[in-house]
mmCIF file of C-alpha atoms in Angstrom:
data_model
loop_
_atom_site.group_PDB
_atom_site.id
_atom_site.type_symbol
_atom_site.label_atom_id
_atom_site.label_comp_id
_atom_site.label_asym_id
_atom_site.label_seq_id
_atom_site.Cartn_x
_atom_site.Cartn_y
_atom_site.Cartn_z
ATOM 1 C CA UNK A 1 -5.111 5.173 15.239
ATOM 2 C CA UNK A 2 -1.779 3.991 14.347
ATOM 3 C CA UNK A 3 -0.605 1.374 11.516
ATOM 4 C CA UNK A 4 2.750 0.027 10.615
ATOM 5 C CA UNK A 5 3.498 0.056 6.756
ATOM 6 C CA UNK A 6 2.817 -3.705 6.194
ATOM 7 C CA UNK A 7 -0.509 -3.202 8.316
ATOM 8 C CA UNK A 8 -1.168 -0.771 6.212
ATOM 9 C CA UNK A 9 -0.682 -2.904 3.388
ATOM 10 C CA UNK A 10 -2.197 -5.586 4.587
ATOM 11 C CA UNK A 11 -5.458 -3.420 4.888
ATOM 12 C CA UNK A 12 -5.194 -1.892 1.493
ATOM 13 C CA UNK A 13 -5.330 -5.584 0.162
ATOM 14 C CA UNK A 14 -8.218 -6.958 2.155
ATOM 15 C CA UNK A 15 -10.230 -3.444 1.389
ATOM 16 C CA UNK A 16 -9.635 -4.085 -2.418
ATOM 17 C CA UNK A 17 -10.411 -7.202 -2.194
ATOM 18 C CA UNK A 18 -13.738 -6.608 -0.289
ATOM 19 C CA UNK A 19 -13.951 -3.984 -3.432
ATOM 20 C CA UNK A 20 -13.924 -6.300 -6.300
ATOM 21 C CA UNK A 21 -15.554 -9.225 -4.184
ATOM 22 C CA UNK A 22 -19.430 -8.670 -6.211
ATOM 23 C CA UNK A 23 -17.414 -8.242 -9.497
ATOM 24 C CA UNK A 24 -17.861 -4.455 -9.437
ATOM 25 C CA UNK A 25 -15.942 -2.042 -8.515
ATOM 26 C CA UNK A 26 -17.938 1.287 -7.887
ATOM 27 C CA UNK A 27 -15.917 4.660 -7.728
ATOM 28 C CA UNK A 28 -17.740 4.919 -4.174
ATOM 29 C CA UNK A 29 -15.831 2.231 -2.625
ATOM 30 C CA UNK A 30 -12.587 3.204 -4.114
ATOM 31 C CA UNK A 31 -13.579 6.865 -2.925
ATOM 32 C CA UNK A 32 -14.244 5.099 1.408
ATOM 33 C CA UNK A 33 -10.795 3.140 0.721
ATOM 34 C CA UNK A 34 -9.170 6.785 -0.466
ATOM 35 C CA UNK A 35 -10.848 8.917 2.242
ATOM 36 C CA UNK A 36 -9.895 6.307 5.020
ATOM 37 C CA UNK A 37 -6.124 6.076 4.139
ATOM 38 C CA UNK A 38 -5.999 9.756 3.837
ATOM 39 C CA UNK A 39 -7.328 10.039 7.461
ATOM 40 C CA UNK A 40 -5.022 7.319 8.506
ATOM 41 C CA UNK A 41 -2.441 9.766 7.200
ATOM 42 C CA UNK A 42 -1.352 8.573 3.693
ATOM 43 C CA UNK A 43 -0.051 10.466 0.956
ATOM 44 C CA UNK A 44 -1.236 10.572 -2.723
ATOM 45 C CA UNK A 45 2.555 8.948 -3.446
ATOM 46 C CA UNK A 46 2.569 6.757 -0.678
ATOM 47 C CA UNK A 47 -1.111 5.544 -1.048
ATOM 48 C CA UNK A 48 0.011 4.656 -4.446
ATOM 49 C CA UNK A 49 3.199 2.749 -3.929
ATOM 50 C CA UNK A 50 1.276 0.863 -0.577
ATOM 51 C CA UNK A 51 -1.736 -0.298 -3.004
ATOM 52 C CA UNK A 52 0.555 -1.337 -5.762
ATOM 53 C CA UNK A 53 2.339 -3.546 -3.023
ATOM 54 C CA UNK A 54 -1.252 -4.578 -1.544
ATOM 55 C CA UNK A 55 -2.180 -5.961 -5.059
ATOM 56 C CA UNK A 56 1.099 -6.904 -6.442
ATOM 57 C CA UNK A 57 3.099 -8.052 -3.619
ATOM 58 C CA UNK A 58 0.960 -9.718 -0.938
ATOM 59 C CA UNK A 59 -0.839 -12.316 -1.187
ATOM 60 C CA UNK A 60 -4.501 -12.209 0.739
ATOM 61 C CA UNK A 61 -3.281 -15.255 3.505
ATOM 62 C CA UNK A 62 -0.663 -13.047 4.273
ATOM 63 C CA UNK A 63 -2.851 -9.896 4.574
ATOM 64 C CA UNK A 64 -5.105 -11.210 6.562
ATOM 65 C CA UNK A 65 -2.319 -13.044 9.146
ATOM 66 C CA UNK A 66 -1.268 -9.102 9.723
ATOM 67 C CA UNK A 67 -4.552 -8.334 11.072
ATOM 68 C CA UNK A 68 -4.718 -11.150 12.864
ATOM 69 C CA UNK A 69 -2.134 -9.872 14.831
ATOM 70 C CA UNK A 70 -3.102 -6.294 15.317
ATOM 71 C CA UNK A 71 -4.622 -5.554 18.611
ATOM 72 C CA UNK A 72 -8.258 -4.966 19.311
ATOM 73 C CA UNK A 73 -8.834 -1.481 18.649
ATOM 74 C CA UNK A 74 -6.988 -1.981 14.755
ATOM 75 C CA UNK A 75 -9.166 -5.290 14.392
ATOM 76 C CA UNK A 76 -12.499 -2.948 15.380
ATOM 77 C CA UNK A 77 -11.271 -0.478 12.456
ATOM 78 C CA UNK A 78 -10.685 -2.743 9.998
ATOM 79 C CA UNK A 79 -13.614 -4.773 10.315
ATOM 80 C CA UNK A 80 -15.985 -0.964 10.063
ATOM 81 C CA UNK A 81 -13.772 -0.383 6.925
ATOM 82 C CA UNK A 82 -15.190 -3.577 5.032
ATOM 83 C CA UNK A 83 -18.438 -3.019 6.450
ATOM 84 C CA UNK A 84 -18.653 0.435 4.966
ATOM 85 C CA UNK A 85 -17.420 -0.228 1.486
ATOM 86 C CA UNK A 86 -19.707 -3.172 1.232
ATOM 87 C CA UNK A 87 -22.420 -0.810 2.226
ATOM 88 C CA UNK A 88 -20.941 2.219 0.047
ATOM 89 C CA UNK A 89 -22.481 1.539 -3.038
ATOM 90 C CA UNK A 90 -25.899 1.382 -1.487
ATOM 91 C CA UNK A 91 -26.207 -2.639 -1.279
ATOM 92 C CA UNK A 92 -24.711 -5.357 0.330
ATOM 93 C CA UNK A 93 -23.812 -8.657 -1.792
ATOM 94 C CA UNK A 94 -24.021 -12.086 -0.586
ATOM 95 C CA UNK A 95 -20.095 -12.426 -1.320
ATOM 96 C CA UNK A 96 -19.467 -9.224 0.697
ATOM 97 C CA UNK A 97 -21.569 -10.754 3.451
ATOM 98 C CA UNK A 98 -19.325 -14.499 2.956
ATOM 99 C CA UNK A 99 -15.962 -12.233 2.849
ATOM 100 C CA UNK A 100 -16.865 -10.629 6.168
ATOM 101 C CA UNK A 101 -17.594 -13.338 7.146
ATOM 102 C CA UNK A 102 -14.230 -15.337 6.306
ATOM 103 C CA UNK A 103 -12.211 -12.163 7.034
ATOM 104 C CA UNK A 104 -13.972 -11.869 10.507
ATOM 105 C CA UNK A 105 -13.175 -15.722 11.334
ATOM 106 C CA UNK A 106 -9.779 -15.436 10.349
ATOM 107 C CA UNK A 107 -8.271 -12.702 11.474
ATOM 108 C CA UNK A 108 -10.356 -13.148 14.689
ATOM 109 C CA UNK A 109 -12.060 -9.913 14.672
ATOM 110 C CA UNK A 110 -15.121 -9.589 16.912
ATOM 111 C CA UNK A 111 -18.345 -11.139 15.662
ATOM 112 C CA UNK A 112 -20.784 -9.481 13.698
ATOM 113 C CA UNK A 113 -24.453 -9.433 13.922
ATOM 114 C CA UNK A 114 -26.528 -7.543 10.952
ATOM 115 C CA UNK A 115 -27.350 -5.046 14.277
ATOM 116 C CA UNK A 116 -23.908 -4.690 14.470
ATOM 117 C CA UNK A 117 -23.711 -3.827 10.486
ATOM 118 C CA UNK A 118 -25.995 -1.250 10.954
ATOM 119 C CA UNK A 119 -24.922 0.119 14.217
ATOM 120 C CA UNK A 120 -21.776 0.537 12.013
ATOM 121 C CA UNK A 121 -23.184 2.148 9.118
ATOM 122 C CA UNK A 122 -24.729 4.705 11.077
ATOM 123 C CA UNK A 123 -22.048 5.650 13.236
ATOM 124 C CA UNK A 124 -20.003 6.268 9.914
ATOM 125 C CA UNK A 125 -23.290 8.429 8.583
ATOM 126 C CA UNK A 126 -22.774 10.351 11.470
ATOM 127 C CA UNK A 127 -19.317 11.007 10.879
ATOM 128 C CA UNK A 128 -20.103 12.799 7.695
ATOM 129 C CA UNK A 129 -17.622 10.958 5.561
#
């Protein structure tokens, strides 16, 4: 799967944000955010320098009007991404079920049944990450 730098970005800001979202943030879902970029094909450096402009630079409205524009296949991924950090630290908050929610609205990413949540969580189980 392929991501422009400001898509990139843009998904390091939402996934932080879906990170802090139930006022914790476990070394678990920093660890899924890590993991991810690095199979996305980030750097140590450049993950560093991309999350500093995720948090410092761009503002969430903007993040999420970049994957609102993405095409189907980069909507699917980033929508499995929240789903598994929410689900990383072995529950799922109410705000991490409203953020999916908004995120999922917004950016226009497919709709999401709690089937769907767990059809998702599995699949990633299976992946052995």
């Amino acid at each position: 799967m392929q991501f422009n730098q400001n898509e990139l970005i843009a998904i390091l800001n939402i996934a932080n944000g879906m990170a802090e979202i139930d006022g914790k943030t476990d070394s678990i879902e920093l660890e899924v955010i890590y993991s991810q970029m690095k199979r996305l094909g980030l750097d140590d450096e450049e993950l560093f320098k991309f999350s500093e402009k995720a948090i410092l630079n761009m503002d969430p409205h903007t993040a999420m009007g970049i994957v609102a524009g993405m095409n189907t296949t980069q909507k699917q991924y980033v929508q499995a991404l929240l789903i598994i950090i929410m689900a990383s630290d072995g529950e799922i908050h109410e705000r991490e079920m409203i953020m999916l929610r908004m995120v999922t609205k917004i950016c226009g990413l497919p709709p999401i049944s709690m089937n769907d949540i767990r059809n998702t969580l599995n699949a990633f189980r299976n992946m052995n990450y």
